[in-house]
Each structure stands twice: as C-alpha cells, then as structure tokens.
mmCIF file of C-alpha atoms in Angstrom:
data_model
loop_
_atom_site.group_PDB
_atom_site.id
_atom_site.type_symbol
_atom_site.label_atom_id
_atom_site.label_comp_id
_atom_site.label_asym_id
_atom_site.label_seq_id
_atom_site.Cartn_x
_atom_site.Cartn_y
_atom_site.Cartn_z
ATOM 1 C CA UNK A 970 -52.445 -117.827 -33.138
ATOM 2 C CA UNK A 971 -54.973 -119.123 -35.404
ATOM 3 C CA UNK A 972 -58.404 -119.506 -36.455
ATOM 4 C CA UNK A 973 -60.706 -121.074 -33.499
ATOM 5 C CA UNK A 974 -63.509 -121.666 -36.599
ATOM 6 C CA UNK A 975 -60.510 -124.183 -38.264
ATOM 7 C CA UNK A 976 -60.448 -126.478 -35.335
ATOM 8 C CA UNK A 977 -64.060 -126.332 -33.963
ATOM 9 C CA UNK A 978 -65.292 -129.544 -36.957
ATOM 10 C CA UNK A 979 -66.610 -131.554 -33.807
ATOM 11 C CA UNK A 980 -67.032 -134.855 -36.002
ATOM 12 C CA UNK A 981 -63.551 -135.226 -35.373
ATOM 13 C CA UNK A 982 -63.784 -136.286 -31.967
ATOM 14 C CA UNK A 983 -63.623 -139.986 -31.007
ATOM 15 C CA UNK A 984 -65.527 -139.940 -28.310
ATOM 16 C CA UNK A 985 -68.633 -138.840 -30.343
ATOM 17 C CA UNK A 986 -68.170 -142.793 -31.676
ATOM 18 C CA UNK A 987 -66.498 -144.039 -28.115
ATOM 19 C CA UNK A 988 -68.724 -146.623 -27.434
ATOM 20 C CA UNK A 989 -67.896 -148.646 -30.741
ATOM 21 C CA UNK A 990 -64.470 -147.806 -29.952
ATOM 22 C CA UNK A 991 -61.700 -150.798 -29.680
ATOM 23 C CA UNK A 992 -59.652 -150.448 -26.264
ATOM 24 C CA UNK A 993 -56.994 -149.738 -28.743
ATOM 25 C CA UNK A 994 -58.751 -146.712 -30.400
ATOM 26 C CA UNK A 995 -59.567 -145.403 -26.905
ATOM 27 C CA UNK A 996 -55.957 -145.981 -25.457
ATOM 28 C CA UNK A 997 -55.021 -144.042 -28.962
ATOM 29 C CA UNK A 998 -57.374 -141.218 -28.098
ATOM 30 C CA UNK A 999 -55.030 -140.122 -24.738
ATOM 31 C CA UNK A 1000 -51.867 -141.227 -26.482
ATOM 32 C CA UNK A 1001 -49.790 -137.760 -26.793
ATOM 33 C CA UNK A 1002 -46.310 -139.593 -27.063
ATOM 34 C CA UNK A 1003 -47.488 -141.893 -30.026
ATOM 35 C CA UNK A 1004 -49.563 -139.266 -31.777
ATOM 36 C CA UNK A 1005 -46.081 -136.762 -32.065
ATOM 37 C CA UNK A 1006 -43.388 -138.711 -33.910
ATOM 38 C CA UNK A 1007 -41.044 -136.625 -32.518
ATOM 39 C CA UNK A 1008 -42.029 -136.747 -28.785
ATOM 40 C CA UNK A 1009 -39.014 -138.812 -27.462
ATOM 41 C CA UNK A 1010 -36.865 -136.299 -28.905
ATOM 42 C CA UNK A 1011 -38.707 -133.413 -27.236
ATOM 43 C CA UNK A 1012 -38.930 -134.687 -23.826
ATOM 44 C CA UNK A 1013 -35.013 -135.430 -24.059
ATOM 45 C CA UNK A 1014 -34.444 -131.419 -24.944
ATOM 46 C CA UNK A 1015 -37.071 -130.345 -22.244
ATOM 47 C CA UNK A 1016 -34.972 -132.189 -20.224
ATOM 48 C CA UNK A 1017 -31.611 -131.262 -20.963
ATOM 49 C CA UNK A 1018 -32.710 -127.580 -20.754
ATOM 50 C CA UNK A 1019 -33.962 -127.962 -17.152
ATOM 51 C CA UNK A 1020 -30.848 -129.484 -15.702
ATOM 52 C CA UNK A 1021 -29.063 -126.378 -16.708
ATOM 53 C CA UNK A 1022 -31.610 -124.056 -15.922
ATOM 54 C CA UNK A 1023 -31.999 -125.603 -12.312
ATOM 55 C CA UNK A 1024 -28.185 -125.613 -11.686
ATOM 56 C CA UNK A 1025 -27.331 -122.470 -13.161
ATOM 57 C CA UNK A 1026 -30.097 -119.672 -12.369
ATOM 58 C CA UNK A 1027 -30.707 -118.568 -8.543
ATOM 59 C CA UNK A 1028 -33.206 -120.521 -6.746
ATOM 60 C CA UNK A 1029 -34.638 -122.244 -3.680
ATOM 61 C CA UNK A 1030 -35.018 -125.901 -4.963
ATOM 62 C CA UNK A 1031 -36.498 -129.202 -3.442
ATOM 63 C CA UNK A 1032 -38.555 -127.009 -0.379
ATOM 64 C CA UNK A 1033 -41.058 -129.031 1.297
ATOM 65 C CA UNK A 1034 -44.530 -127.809 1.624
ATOM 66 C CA UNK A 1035 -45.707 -130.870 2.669
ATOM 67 C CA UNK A 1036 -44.621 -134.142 4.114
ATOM 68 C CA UNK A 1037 -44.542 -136.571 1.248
ATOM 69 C CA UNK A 1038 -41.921 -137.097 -1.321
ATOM 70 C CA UNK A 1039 -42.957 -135.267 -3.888
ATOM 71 C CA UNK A 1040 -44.644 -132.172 -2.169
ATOM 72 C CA UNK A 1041 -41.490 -130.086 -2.759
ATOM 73 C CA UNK A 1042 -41.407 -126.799 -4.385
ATOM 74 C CA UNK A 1043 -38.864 -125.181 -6.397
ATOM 75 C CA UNK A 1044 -39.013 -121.225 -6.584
ATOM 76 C CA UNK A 1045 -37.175 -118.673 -8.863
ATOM 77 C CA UNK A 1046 -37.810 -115.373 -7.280
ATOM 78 C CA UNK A 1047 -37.276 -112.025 -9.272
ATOM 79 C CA UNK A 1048 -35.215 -108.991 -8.411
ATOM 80 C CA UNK A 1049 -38.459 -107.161 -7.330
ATOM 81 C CA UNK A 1050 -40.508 -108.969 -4.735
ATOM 82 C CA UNK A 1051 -44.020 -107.790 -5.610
ATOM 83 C CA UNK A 1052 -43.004 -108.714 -9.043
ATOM 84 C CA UNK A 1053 -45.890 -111.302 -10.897
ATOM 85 C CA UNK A 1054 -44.933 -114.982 -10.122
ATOM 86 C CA UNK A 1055 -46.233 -118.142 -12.243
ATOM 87 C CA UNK A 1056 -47.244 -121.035 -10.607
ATOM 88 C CA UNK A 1057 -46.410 -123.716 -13.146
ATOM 89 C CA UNK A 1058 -47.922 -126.839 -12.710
ATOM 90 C CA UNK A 1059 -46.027 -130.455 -14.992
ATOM 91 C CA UNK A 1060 -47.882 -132.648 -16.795
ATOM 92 C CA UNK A 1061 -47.540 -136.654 -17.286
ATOM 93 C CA UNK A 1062 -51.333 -137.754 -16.928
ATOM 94 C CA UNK A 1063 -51.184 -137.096 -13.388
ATOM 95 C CA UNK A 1064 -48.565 -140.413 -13.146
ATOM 96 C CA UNK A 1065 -45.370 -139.195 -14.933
ATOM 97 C CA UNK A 1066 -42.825 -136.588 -14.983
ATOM 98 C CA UNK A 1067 -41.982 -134.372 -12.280
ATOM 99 C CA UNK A 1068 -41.081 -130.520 -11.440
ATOM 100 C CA UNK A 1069 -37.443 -130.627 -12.009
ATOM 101 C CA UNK A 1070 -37.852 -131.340 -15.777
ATOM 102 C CA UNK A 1071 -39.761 -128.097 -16.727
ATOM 103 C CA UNK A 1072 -37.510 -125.726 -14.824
ATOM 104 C CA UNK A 1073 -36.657 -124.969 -18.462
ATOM 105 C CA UNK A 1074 -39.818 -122.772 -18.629
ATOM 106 C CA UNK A 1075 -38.480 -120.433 -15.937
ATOM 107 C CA UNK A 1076 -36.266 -118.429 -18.699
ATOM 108 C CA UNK A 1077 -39.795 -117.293 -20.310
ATOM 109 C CA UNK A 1078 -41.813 -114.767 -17.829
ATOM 110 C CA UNK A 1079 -38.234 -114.422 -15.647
ATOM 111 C CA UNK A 1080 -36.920 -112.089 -18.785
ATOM 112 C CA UNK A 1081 -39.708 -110.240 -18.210
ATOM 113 C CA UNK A 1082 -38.962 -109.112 -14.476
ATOM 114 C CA UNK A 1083 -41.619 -112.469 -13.250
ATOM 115 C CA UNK A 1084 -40.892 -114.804 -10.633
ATOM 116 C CA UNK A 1085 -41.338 -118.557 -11.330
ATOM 117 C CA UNK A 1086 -42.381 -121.417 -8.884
ATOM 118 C CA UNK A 1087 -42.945 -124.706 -9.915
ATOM 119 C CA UNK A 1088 -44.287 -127.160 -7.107
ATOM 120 C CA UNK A 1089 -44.113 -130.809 -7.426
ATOM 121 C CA UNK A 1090 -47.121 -133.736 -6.474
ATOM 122 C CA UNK A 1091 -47.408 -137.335 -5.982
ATOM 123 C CA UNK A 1092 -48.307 -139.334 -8.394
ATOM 124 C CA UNK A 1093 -50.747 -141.949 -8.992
ATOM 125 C CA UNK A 1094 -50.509 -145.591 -8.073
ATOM 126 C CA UNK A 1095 -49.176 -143.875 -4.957
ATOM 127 C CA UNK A 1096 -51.888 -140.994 -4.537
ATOM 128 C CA UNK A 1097 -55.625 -140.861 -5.926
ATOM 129 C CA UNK A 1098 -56.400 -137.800 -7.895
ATOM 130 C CA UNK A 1099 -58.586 -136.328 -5.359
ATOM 131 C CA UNK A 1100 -55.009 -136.623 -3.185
ATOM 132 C CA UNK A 1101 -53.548 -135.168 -5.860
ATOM 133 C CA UNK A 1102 -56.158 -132.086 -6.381
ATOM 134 C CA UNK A 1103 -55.462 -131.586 -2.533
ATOM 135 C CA UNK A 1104 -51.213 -130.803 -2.575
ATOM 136 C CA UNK A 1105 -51.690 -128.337 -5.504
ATOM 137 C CA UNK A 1106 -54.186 -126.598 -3.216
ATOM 138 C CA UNK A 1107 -51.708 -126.997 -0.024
ATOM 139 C CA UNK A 1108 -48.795 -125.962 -1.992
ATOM 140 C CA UNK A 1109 -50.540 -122.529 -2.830
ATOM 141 C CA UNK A 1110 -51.615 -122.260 0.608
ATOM 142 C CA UNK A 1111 -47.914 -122.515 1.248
ATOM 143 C CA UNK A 1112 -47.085 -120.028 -0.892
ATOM 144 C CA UNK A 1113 -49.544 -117.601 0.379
ATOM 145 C CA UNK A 1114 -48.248 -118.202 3.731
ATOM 146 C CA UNK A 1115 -44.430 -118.422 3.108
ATOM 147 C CA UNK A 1116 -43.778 -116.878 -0.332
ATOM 148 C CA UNK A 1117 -42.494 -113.588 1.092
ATOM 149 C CA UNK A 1118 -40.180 -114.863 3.010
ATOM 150 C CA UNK A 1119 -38.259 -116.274 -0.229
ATOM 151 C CA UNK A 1120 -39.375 -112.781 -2.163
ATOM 152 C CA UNK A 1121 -42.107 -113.863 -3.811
ATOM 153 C CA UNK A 1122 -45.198 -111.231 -2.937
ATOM 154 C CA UNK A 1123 -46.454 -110.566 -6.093
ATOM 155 C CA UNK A 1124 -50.083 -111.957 -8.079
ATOM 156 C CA UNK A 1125 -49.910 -115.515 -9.033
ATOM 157 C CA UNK A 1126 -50.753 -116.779 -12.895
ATOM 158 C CA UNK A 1127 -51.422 -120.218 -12.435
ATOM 159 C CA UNK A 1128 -50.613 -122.438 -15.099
ATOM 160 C CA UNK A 1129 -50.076 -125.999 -16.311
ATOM 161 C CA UNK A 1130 -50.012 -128.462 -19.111
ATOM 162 C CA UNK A 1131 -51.689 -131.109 -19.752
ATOM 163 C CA UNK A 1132 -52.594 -132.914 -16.659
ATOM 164 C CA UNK A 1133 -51.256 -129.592 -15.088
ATOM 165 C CA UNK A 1134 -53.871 -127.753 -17.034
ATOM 166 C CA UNK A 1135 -56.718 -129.809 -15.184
ATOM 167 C CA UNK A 1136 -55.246 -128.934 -12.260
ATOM 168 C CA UNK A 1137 -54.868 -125.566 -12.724
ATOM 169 C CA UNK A 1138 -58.985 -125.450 -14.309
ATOM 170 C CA UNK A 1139 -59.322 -127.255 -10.450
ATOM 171 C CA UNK A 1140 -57.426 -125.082 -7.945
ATOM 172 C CA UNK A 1141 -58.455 -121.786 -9.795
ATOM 173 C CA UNK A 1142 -60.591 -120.779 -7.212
ATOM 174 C CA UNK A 1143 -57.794 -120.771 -4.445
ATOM 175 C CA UNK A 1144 -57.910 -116.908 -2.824
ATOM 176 C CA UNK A 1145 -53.677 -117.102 -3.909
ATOM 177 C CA UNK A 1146 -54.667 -117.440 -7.543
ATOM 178 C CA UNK A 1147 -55.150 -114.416 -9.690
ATOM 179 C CA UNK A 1148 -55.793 -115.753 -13.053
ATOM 180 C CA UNK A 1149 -55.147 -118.702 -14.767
ATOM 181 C CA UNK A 1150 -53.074 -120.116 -18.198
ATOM 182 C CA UNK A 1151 -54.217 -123.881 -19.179
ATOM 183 C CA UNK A 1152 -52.338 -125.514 -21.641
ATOM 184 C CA UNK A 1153 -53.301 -128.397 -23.837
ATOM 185 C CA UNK A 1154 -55.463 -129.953 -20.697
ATOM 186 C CA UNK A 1155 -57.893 -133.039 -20.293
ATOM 187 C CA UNK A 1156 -60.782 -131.334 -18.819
ATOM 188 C CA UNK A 1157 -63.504 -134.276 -18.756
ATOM 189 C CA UNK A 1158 -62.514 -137.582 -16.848
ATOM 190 C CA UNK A 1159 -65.085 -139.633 -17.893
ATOM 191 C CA UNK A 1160 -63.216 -141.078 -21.515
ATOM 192 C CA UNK A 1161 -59.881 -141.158 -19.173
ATOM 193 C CA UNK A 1162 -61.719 -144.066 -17.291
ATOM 194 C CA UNK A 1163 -62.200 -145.820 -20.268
ATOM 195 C CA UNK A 1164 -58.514 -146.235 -21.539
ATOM 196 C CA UNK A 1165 -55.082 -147.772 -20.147
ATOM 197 C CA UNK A 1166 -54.486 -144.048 -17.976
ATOM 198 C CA UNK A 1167 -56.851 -145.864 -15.372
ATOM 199 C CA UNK A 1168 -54.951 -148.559 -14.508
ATOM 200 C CA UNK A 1169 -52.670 -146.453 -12.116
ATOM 201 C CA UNK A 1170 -55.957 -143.538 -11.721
ATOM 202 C CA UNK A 1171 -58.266 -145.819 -10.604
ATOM 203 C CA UNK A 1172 -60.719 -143.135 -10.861
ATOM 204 C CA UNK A 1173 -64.164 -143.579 -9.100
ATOM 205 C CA UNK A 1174 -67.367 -142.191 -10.578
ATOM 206 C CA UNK A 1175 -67.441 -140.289 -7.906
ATOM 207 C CA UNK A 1176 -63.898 -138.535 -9.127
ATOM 208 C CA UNK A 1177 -65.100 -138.329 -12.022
ATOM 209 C CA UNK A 1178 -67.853 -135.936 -11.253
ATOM 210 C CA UNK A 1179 -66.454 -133.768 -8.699
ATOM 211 C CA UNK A 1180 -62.436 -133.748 -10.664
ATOM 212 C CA UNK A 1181 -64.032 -133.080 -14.263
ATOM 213 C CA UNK A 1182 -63.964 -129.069 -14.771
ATOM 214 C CA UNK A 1183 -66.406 -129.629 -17.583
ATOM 215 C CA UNK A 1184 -68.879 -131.010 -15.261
ATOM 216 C CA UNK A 1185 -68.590 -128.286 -12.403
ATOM 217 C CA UNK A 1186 -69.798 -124.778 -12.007
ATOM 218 C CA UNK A 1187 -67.646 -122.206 -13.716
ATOM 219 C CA UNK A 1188 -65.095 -120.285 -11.517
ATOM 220 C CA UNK A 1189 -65.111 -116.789 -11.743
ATOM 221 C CA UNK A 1190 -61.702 -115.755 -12.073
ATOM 222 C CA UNK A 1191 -59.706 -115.018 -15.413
ATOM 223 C CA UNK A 1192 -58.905 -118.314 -17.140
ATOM 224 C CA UNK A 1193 -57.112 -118.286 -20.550
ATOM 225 C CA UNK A 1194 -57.055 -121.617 -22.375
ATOM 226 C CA UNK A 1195 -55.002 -122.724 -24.879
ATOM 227 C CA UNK A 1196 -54.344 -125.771 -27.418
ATOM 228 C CA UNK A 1197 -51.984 -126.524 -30.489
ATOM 229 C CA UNK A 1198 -54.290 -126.758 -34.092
ATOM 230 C CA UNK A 1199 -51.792 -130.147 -34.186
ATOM 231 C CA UNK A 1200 -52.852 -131.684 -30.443
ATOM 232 C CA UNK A 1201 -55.376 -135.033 -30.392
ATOM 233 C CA UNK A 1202 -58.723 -133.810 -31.197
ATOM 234 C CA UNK A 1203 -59.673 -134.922 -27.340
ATOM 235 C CA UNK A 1204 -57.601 -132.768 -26.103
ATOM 236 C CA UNK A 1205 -58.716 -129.680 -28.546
ATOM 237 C CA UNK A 1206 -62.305 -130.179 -27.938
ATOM 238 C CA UNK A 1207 -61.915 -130.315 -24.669
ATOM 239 C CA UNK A 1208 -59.990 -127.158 -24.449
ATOM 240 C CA UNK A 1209 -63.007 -125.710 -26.786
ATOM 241 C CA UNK A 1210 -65.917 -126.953 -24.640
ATOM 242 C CA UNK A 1211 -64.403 -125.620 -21.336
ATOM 243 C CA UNK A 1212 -64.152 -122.024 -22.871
ATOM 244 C CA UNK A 1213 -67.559 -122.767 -23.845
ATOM 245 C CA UNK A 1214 -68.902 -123.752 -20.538
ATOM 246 C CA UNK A 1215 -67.425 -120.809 -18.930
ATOM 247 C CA UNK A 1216 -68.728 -117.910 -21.887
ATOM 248 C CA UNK A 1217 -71.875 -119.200 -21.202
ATOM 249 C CA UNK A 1218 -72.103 -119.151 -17.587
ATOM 250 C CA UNK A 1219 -70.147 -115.264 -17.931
ATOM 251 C CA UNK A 1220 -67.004 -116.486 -16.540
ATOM 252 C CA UNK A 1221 -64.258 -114.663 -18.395
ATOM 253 C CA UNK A 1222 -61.365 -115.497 -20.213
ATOM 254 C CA UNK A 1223 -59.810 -116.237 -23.788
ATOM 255 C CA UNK A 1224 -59.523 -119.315 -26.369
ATOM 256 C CA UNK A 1225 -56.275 -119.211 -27.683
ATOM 257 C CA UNK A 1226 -55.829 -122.014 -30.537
ATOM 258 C CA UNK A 1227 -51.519 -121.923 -31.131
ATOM 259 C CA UNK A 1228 -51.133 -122.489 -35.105
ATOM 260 C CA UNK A 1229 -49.058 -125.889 -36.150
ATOM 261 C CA UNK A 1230 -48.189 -126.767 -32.359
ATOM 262 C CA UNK A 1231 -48.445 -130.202 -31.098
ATOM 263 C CA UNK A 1232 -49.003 -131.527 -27.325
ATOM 264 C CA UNK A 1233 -45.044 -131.197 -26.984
ATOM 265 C CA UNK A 1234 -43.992 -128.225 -28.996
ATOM 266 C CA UNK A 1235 -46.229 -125.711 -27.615
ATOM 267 C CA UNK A 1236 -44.561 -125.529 -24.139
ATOM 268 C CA UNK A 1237 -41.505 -123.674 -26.432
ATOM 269 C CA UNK A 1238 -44.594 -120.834 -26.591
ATOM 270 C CA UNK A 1239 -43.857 -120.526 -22.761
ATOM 271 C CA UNK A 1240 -40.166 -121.194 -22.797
ATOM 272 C CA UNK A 1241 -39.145 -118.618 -25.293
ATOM 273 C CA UNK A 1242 -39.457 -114.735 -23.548
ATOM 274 C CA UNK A 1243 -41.314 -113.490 -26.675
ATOM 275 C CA UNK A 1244 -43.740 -116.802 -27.430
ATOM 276 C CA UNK A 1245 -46.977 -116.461 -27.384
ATOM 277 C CA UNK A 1246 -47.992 -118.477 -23.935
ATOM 278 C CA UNK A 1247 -45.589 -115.733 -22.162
ATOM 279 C CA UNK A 1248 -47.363 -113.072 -24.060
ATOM 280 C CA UNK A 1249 -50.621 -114.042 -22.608
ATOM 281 C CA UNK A 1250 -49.461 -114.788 -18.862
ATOM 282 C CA UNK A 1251 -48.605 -111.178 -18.944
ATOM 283 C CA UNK A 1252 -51.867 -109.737 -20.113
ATOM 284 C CA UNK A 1253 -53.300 -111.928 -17.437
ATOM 285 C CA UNK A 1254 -52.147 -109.209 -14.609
ATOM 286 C CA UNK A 1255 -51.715 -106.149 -16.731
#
C-alpha cells in the first residue's frame, strides 16, 4: 500500500490543461500500453498463464448467458457451494481483450476456498457501451438465477480492471452484487470522447452522462477502489475523485493506492493468493 497524500498533487492531471491539449497529448493521456515499457511483455505472460489455468483447473467454460458471441461465461466453482465467488470483469477499453485471457486470476481468491466466474461481453464497433453496460447486468442476472446449479451460491465481490472497473462502479447496484473491487478504472467518459478510444465507442453525450460513475449518484453498497502510484495520472485521479464522490455522499468503501504498480503489474496483486487485491476481496465479505 502506500501513501494516498503522495499521489493526490492534482496539477498532474492533463485534463486540467485538456483543452490546449494536441490530439496526440490526449490520445497519450488513455495510452496504458505506451505509458508501461514493458506492457507487451505482460500481456504475453497474462496470457500464457490463462491458457494453463483454463485447461488445467476444473471449470464450466464458454456457457452462454446470452445469445451473442461473446455473452459466455466461464465459472470456477469451489469445493463449498456457499463459498464467496468473484465476479471478475477484463479490461481492453471496452474494445479489446476477452475473458479467456485473465483466467490466470482464478489461482488468487480460489486458494482461499472462493469461487471465480469471469463472464465475457461484446465489444465495441460491434456493441455501444450502453449495450455493453446491459450483458454485465444480464450475466449477473444469470448468475443469480443459474449459479447454484453449477455450485456457485455464495456472495458475489464484483470486480474488474480497467474498463472492467467502470463496469463494475456501473452494475454495483445489481441485488446479486455484494460489494465491489475496482481496479485501475476510467470512471469519467467525457476526456474518453476526446481521444482515438472513440473511434470504435462512438460515445453520445448522452452516454456520457448516464455511463460516467463520476457523474451519477453514489451507490450504496461497499466499493473498494484501487490504483498503482505508477498508473497515468487520468486514471489515478479518477480512481481518487470517485472515492471522493462517494465519502461525501456517505457511501462506503476504501482508497487503496498499490505502491510502484503500473496499469499492468497490479493485476499480479490479484493473481498471487497473498497480494494485496486478494487481501481486500476478502475483507469485502468478512
């Protein structure tokens, strides 16, 4: 963990300038795979680690929960059906990646007696983000309707990265959801219209203002956030503000600022049975 006072110098952030931005500078603002050297690298070892996990570890894989493509769920039930499950939800700027490549953070809770489930989504050109916002609510429907029946009874954690973490801030109100984990999330769309990310969003203003957790009403459930000290600063301040938002309007939950991790390395915080994302997700139902 580390100091929230360290990373709370606001005149870092580039949208405080954004208007006398270049395209360029704004694009840079968003850009999580230029801004970690290393990223390429990363991703390849996320990767590698999921295609083992998925075809090694008991499982239901590729269930449908709805009828496109992509609204398949994977699920990684525990020994003990009432056991906790986390609801993990990928990241990719709601256009990228997809649920098979972060089966690699089942291994984290699961050593702790937790059940995992990881649904997937469409992605945009091919679904708006309102669409989007929609499946991750049917998929936890789904779950609440059908989750016994593959032994998973227990309180959800719902939690995400990056554009997961948005849609985890969104769907926390869903009656499935006990409490919620964001990680390194983009909680205000209004910059995201401004930068290259829009040319497959095509968000609307009206998006904007009902998909921006930092411009809607605070949910009153349990939501932990968390950021790496290393991340953009658009991402940290973010992360900061929506904490903010929610203290103020008595909504509870922590800030947890992860010391020296970066937009990639953090998710090894989850991975890892005693890092410190796992730590948390636990509290959240103790």
């Amino acid at each position: 963990m580390a100091d929230i006072a360290a990373t709370k110098d606001e005149t870092h952030d580039p949208r405080l300038n954004w208007a006398a931005l270049s395209q360029a500078e704004r694009d840079a603002a968003y850009d999580n795979n230029t801004a970690v050297k290393n990223s390429a690298a990363l991703i390849a070892e996320r990767n590698q680690m999921s295609e083992t996990l998925r075809a090694s570890r008991e499982s239901f894989l590729d269930v449908p929960y709805g009828d496109r493509e992509r609204t398949k769920v994977d699920l990684y039930p525990a020994a003990e059906k009432a056991a906790p499950c986390l609801v993990f939800l990928h990241g990719g700027y709601w256009q990228r990646n997809s649920r098979e490549v972060f089966a690699m953070l089942v291994e984290g809770v699961a050593a702790h007696g937790w059940s995992v489930v990881i649904p997937g989504y469409s992605l945009a050109p091919d679904a708006s983000l309102t669409e989007i916002v929609t499946e991750i609510s049917r998929s936890l429907d789904w779950l609440a309707q059908n989750g016994e029946s593959y032994g998973i009874s227990g309180p959800v954690v719902l939690s995400g990265w990056s554009a997961g973490a948005h849609l985890v801030a969104m769907a926390l109100d869903h009656p499935r959801v006990a409490a919620g984990l964001a990680i390194s999330g983009v909680y205000d769309l209004g910059p995201i219209r401004d930068t290259g990310l829009n040319n497959a969003l095509k968000l609307t203003s009206a998006e904007v203002t009902a998909l921006s957790p930092l411009r809607l009403p605070a949910v009153h459930k349990r939501l932990d956030i968390a950021y790496g000290t290393a991340e953009l600063p658009a991402l940290v301040f973010d992360s900061i503000k929506l904490h903010e938002m929610r203290a103020a309007a008595n909504a509870s939950g922590k800030l947890f600022p992860i010391e020296g991790a970066d937009h990639f390395s953090i998710l090894a915080e989850l991975r890892h049975p005693d890092g410190a994302l796992v730590d948390i997700a636990r509290k959240l139902v103790a």
